[in-house]
Amino acid sequence: MSPEERKANGPLFNTLRDRVTEAIAARKTELQTEALNARLASERIDVTLPVRPEPQGTIHPVSQVLDEVTAIFADLGFAVAEGPDIEFDDYNFTKLNIPPDHPARQMHDTFYVAKQGDGSRHVLRTHTSPVQVRTMLKQKPPIRIISPGRAYRVDSDATHSPMFHQYEGLVIDESASLANLKWVLEEFYKAFFEVAQVELRARPSYFPFTEPSVEWDLRCDRSVPGRIVFGQGNDWLELAGSGMVHPRVLEMCGIDSGRYQGFAFGGGLDRLAMLKYGIPDIRPFFESDLRWLRHFGFAALDVPTLDGGLSR
Ligand code: FA5
């Protein structure tokens, strides 16, 4: 265009350019709004729904049984106490009336941890009984605790694992007796095996930290191969070690044995899981085989409670 033409048409073209720019911007906003609305419609979620329609994964039988045992003892008024897996030799043995060089140390095939700088020695706890010591050292009677947890022994076959689980019970007050212990165990086994009645048989036993010491067998029926019915029949199943806490243990833990007395008991959690849920071998418990876990595992959202049902 000549300079004159440019002068005349310039404003016209400027106006045209502005209108085109505006139209493009308007259309762009419109398309963006449409795209956002389409995305919001397609990605809409109901936040009140569970994250997944089907929970993935299952609860391990040991965790299930641990929750069941805790629920039952909580109902009986027991608090849960804990202790570390790596324990002082003193708490695992000496304060439980098993001094160094005592032959009872050979009853436990112990994993020892290297000596500390001060010469003291730690062990992987061979049972949950050191939690008794820890509890008595920091709490005055009355004491009523249950302590489920891991224990370790140099031991491995179909019913023994180097790492396994135990539960420990301890009751200390001015009058706790063997009769009370028997009642507690009866209530526990009734609730745990979900039967109306159980019968316990006491056998004299030996644990250095209890005197007298008693082992308990539960009446059951094993006449049909592969099946156990609890509370009836002519067979007996060994279930728990127990006894009256040795006065020397009370004294070593700072409790006046002239005034206080009590009972302790303990058994294998894995063993309870095997019995209740018909699992023949302990070794796959700790192999993390997903097929085994899916077969023997429990629904992830079912929390065992006494009124809601332990295993259903
Ligand atoms: C004890 O460990 C005592 N502390 C129990 C006790 C507590 C007695 C309080 C008195 C008062 P024992 O060594 O018998 O006792 O072990 C108890 C249970 O642990 C056994 O019956 C068994 O069910 C389980 N257990 C022991 N070793 C293993 C293992 N290697 N694998 C799986 N379970 C085991």
Short mmCIF file of N, CA and C in Angstrom, two decimals, residues 69 73-74 76-82 91 95-96 128-148 166-178 180-182 184-185 188 209-212 240-255 260-267:
data_model
loop_
_atom_site.label_atom_id
_atom_site.label_comp_id
_atom_site.label_asym_id
_atom_site.label_seq_id
_atom_site.Cartn_x
_atom_site.Cartn_y
_atom_site.Cartn_z
N VAL A 69 -6.11 -62.82 71.30
CA VAL A 69 -5.63 -63.02 72.68
C VAL A 69 -5.71 -61.68 73.44
N PHE A 73 -7.96 -60.93 76.88
CA PHE A 73 -7.37 -60.51 78.15
C PHE A 73 -7.74 -59.07 78.51
N ALA A 74 -7.94 -58.23 77.50
CA ALA A 74 -8.39 -56.86 77.79
C ALA A 74 -9.75 -56.93 78.49
N LEU A 76 -10.76 -59.25 80.37
CA LEU A 76 -10.55 -59.73 81.74
C LEU A 76 -9.81 -58.69 82.60
N GLY A 77 -9.56 -57.53 82.05
CA GLY A 77 -8.95 -56.45 82.83
C GLY A 77 -7.43 -56.43 82.81
N PHE A 78 -6.82 -57.09 81.81
CA PHE A 78 -5.35 -57.08 81.70
C PHE A 78 -4.91 -55.94 80.79
N ALA A 79 -3.81 -55.26 81.17
CA ALA A 79 -3.21 -54.25 80.29
C ALA A 79 -2.14 -54.93 79.44
N VAL A 80 -1.85 -54.36 78.29
CA VAL A 80 -0.80 -54.93 77.43
C VAL A 80 0.54 -54.28 77.79
N ALA A 81 1.56 -55.12 78.02
CA ALA A 81 2.91 -54.61 78.32
C ALA A 81 3.86 -55.10 77.24
N GLU A 82 4.92 -54.33 77.00
CA GLU A 82 5.87 -54.71 75.96
C GLU A 82 7.31 -54.64 76.44
N TYR A 91 17.76 -59.59 82.59
CA TYR A 91 16.30 -59.65 82.63
C TYR A 91 15.79 -60.98 82.06
N LYS A 95 17.40 -62.18 86.71
CA LYS A 95 16.30 -61.70 87.57
C LYS A 95 15.11 -62.66 87.54
N LEU A 96 15.15 -63.64 86.65
CA LEU A 96 14.10 -64.67 86.65
C LEU A 96 14.62 -65.91 87.39
N THR A 128 8.98 -64.50 76.59
CA THR A 128 8.44 -63.17 76.89
C THR A 128 8.49 -62.89 78.39
N SER A 129 9.03 -63.84 79.19
CA SER A 129 9.06 -63.63 80.64
C SER A 129 9.86 -62.41 81.11
N PRO A 130 10.92 -61.94 80.38
CA PRO A 130 11.58 -60.72 80.86
C PRO A 130 10.64 -59.52 80.94
N VAL A 131 9.50 -59.56 80.25
CA VAL A 131 8.54 -58.45 80.38
C VAL A 131 7.95 -58.42 81.80
N GLN A 132 7.89 -59.59 82.44
CA GLN A 132 7.49 -59.62 83.87
C GLN A 132 8.44 -58.74 84.67
N VAL A 133 9.75 -58.96 84.44
CA VAL A 133 10.79 -58.23 85.19
C VAL A 133 10.64 -56.73 84.94
N ARG A 134 10.55 -56.36 83.65
CA ARG A 134 10.43 -54.93 83.30
C ARG A 134 9.21 -54.30 83.95
N THR A 135 8.10 -55.05 83.97
CA THR A 135 6.87 -54.50 84.54
C THR A 135 7.02 -54.31 86.05
N MET A 136 7.56 -55.34 86.74
CA MET A 136 7.67 -55.25 88.20
C MET A 136 8.66 -54.18 88.62
N LEU A 137 9.71 -53.96 87.79
CA LEU A 137 10.70 -52.95 88.15
C LEU A 137 10.12 -51.54 88.08
N LYS A 138 9.11 -51.34 87.21
CA LYS A 138 8.63 -49.97 87.08
C LYS A 138 7.21 -49.75 87.61
N GLN A 139 6.55 -50.81 88.03
CA GLN A 139 5.15 -50.65 88.46
C GLN A 139 4.94 -51.38 89.78
N LYS A 140 4.24 -50.76 90.71
CA LYS A 140 3.97 -51.41 92.00
C LYS A 140 2.64 -52.17 91.90
N PRO A 141 2.48 -53.26 92.68
CA PRO A 141 1.21 -54.00 92.64
C PRO A 141 0.04 -53.10 93.05
N PRO A 142 -1.19 -53.38 92.65
CA PRO A 142 -1.57 -54.55 91.86
C PRO A 142 -1.12 -54.45 90.39
N ILE A 143 -0.69 -55.61 89.86
CA ILE A 143 -0.24 -55.70 88.46
C ILE A 143 -1.10 -56.76 87.77
N ARG A 144 -1.55 -56.43 86.58
CA ARG A 144 -2.29 -57.42 85.79
C ARG A 144 -1.99 -57.14 84.32
N ILE A 145 -0.99 -57.85 83.78
CA ILE A 145 -0.58 -57.56 82.39
C ILE A 145 -0.56 -58.82 81.53
N ILE A 146 -0.69 -58.56 80.24
CA ILE A 146 -0.48 -59.61 79.25
C ILE A 146 0.55 -59.06 78.28
N SER A 147 1.47 -59.91 77.84
CA SER A 147 2.51 -59.41 76.95
C SER A 147 2.76 -60.36 75.79
N PRO A 148 2.12 -60.12 74.66
CA PRO A 148 2.40 -60.94 73.49
C PRO A 148 3.62 -60.39 72.75
N GLN A 166 5.25 -65.66 71.66
CA GLN A 166 4.68 -66.15 72.92
C GLN A 166 3.74 -65.11 73.48
N TYR A 167 2.93 -65.51 74.43
CA TYR A 167 2.19 -64.54 75.24
C TYR A 167 2.51 -64.85 76.68
N GLU A 168 2.56 -63.80 77.47
CA GLU A 168 2.96 -63.92 78.86
C GLU A 168 1.90 -63.23 79.71
N GLY A 169 1.51 -63.83 80.80
CA GLY A 169 0.56 -63.15 81.68
C GLY A 169 1.18 -63.02 83.07
N LEU A 170 0.88 -61.92 83.77
CA LEU A 170 1.40 -61.74 85.13
C LEU A 170 0.34 -61.02 85.97
N VAL A 171 0.05 -61.62 87.12
CA VAL A 171 -0.88 -60.98 88.06
C VAL A 171 -0.21 -60.95 89.43
N ILE A 172 -0.04 -59.78 90.02
CA ILE A 172 0.54 -59.65 91.36
C ILE A 172 -0.38 -58.77 92.21
N ASP A 173 -0.81 -59.32 93.33
CA ASP A 173 -1.50 -58.50 94.34
C ASP A 173 -1.32 -59.19 95.68
N GLU A 174 -2.20 -58.93 96.65
CA GLU A 174 -1.96 -59.50 97.97
C GLU A 174 -2.53 -60.91 98.13
N SER A 175 -3.35 -61.34 97.16
CA SER A 175 -4.00 -62.64 97.37
C SER A 175 -4.09 -63.54 96.13
N ALA A 176 -3.51 -63.10 95.00
CA ALA A 176 -3.65 -63.90 93.77
C ALA A 176 -3.18 -65.33 94.01
N SER A 177 -3.98 -66.31 93.54
CA SER A 177 -3.69 -67.70 93.87
C SER A 177 -3.72 -68.59 92.63
N LEU A 178 -3.32 -69.86 92.80
CA LEU A 178 -3.39 -70.83 91.71
C LEU A 178 -4.82 -71.03 91.24
N ASN A 180 -7.15 -68.72 91.16
CA ASN A 180 -7.43 -67.59 90.26
C ASN A 180 -6.81 -67.85 88.89
N LEU A 181 -5.58 -68.38 88.90
CA LEU A 181 -4.89 -68.65 87.64
C LEU A 181 -5.69 -69.64 86.80
N LYS A 182 -6.18 -70.69 87.45
CA LYS A 182 -6.93 -71.71 86.71
C LYS A 182 -8.19 -71.09 86.09
N VAL A 184 -8.66 -67.92 85.25
CA VAL A 184 -8.27 -67.04 84.15
C VAL A 184 -8.00 -67.86 82.89
N LEU A 185 -7.25 -68.97 83.05
CA LEU A 185 -6.92 -69.78 81.88
C LEU A 185 -8.18 -70.43 81.29
N PHE A 188 -9.98 -67.84 79.38
CA PHE A 188 -9.23 -67.53 78.16
C PHE A 188 -9.45 -68.60 77.09
N PHE A 209 11.55 -69.61 87.64
CA PHE A 209 10.95 -68.36 88.12
C PHE A 209 9.59 -68.52 88.75
N THR A 210 9.09 -69.77 88.83
CA THR A 210 7.81 -69.99 89.51
C THR A 210 7.95 -71.15 90.50
N GLU A 211 7.20 -71.06 91.58
CA GLU A 211 7.23 -72.12 92.59
C GLU A 211 5.92 -72.12 93.38
N PRO A 212 5.04 -73.10 93.29
CA PRO A 212 5.20 -74.26 92.43
C PRO A 212 4.97 -73.89 90.96
N ALA A 240 0.03 -74.54 78.21
CA ALA A 240 0.69 -73.39 78.84
C ALA A 240 1.55 -73.80 80.02
N GLY A 241 2.64 -73.04 80.23
CA GLY A 241 3.44 -73.17 81.43
C GLY A 241 3.01 -72.07 82.39
N SER A 242 3.14 -72.32 83.69
CA SER A 242 2.68 -71.30 84.63
C SER A 242 3.20 -71.60 86.03
N GLY A 243 2.78 -70.80 86.97
CA GLY A 243 3.11 -71.06 88.37
C GLY A 243 2.96 -69.80 89.20
N MET A 244 3.22 -69.97 90.52
CA MET A 244 3.22 -68.80 91.41
C MET A 244 4.60 -68.16 91.28
N VAL A 245 4.64 -66.85 91.10
CA VAL A 245 5.93 -66.16 90.89
C VAL A 245 6.83 -66.44 92.09
N HIS A 246 8.06 -66.87 91.81
CA HIS A 246 9.01 -67.24 92.87
C HIS A 246 9.30 -66.01 93.75
N PRO A 247 9.25 -66.15 95.08
CA PRO A 247 9.51 -64.99 95.96
C PRO A 247 10.84 -64.32 95.65
N ARG A 248 11.82 -65.12 95.21
CA ARG A 248 13.13 -64.53 94.92
C ARG A 248 13.03 -63.58 93.71
N VAL A 249 12.17 -63.94 92.74
CA VAL A 249 11.97 -63.07 91.56
C VAL A 249 11.31 -61.76 92.01
N LEU A 250 10.30 -61.87 92.88
CA LEU A 250 9.64 -60.67 93.39
C LEU A 250 10.66 -59.75 94.06
N GLU A 251 11.50 -60.34 94.94
CA GLU A 251 12.49 -59.54 95.67
C GLU A 251 13.49 -58.89 94.72
N MET A 252 13.98 -59.68 93.72
CA MET A 252 14.96 -59.12 92.78
C MET A 252 14.36 -57.98 91.96
N CYS A 253 13.01 -57.98 91.85
CA CYS A 253 12.35 -56.91 91.09
C CYS A 253 11.77 -55.84 92.01
N GLY A 254 12.22 -55.84 93.27
CA GLY A 254 11.84 -54.76 94.18
C GLY A 254 10.44 -54.86 94.75
N ILE A 255 9.87 -56.07 94.79
CA ILE A 255 8.52 -56.23 95.34
C ILE A 255 8.60 -57.06 96.63
N TYR A 260 3.24 -59.33 98.97
CA TYR A 260 2.62 -59.59 97.67
C TYR A 260 2.92 -60.99 97.15
N GLN A 261 2.00 -61.50 96.37
CA GLN A 261 2.22 -62.78 95.69
C GLN A 261 1.49 -62.71 94.36
N GLY A 262 1.74 -63.70 93.50
CA GLY A 262 1.06 -63.64 92.21
C GLY A 262 1.38 -64.84 91.35
N PHE A 263 0.73 -64.86 90.20
CA PHE A 263 0.97 -65.97 89.27
C PHE A 263 1.38 -65.44 87.90
N ALA A 264 2.07 -66.30 87.17
CA ALA A 264 2.48 -65.97 85.80
C ALA A 264 2.17 -67.16 84.93
N PHE A 265 1.93 -66.91 83.66
CA PHE A 265 1.69 -68.01 82.72
C PHE A 265 2.18 -67.59 81.35
N GLY A 266 2.42 -68.58 80.50
CA GLY A 266 2.89 -68.23 79.16
C GLY A 266 2.79 -69.42 78.23
N GLY A 267 2.66 -69.13 76.95
CA GLY A 267 2.57 -70.20 75.96
C GLY A 267 2.90 -69.65 74.59
#
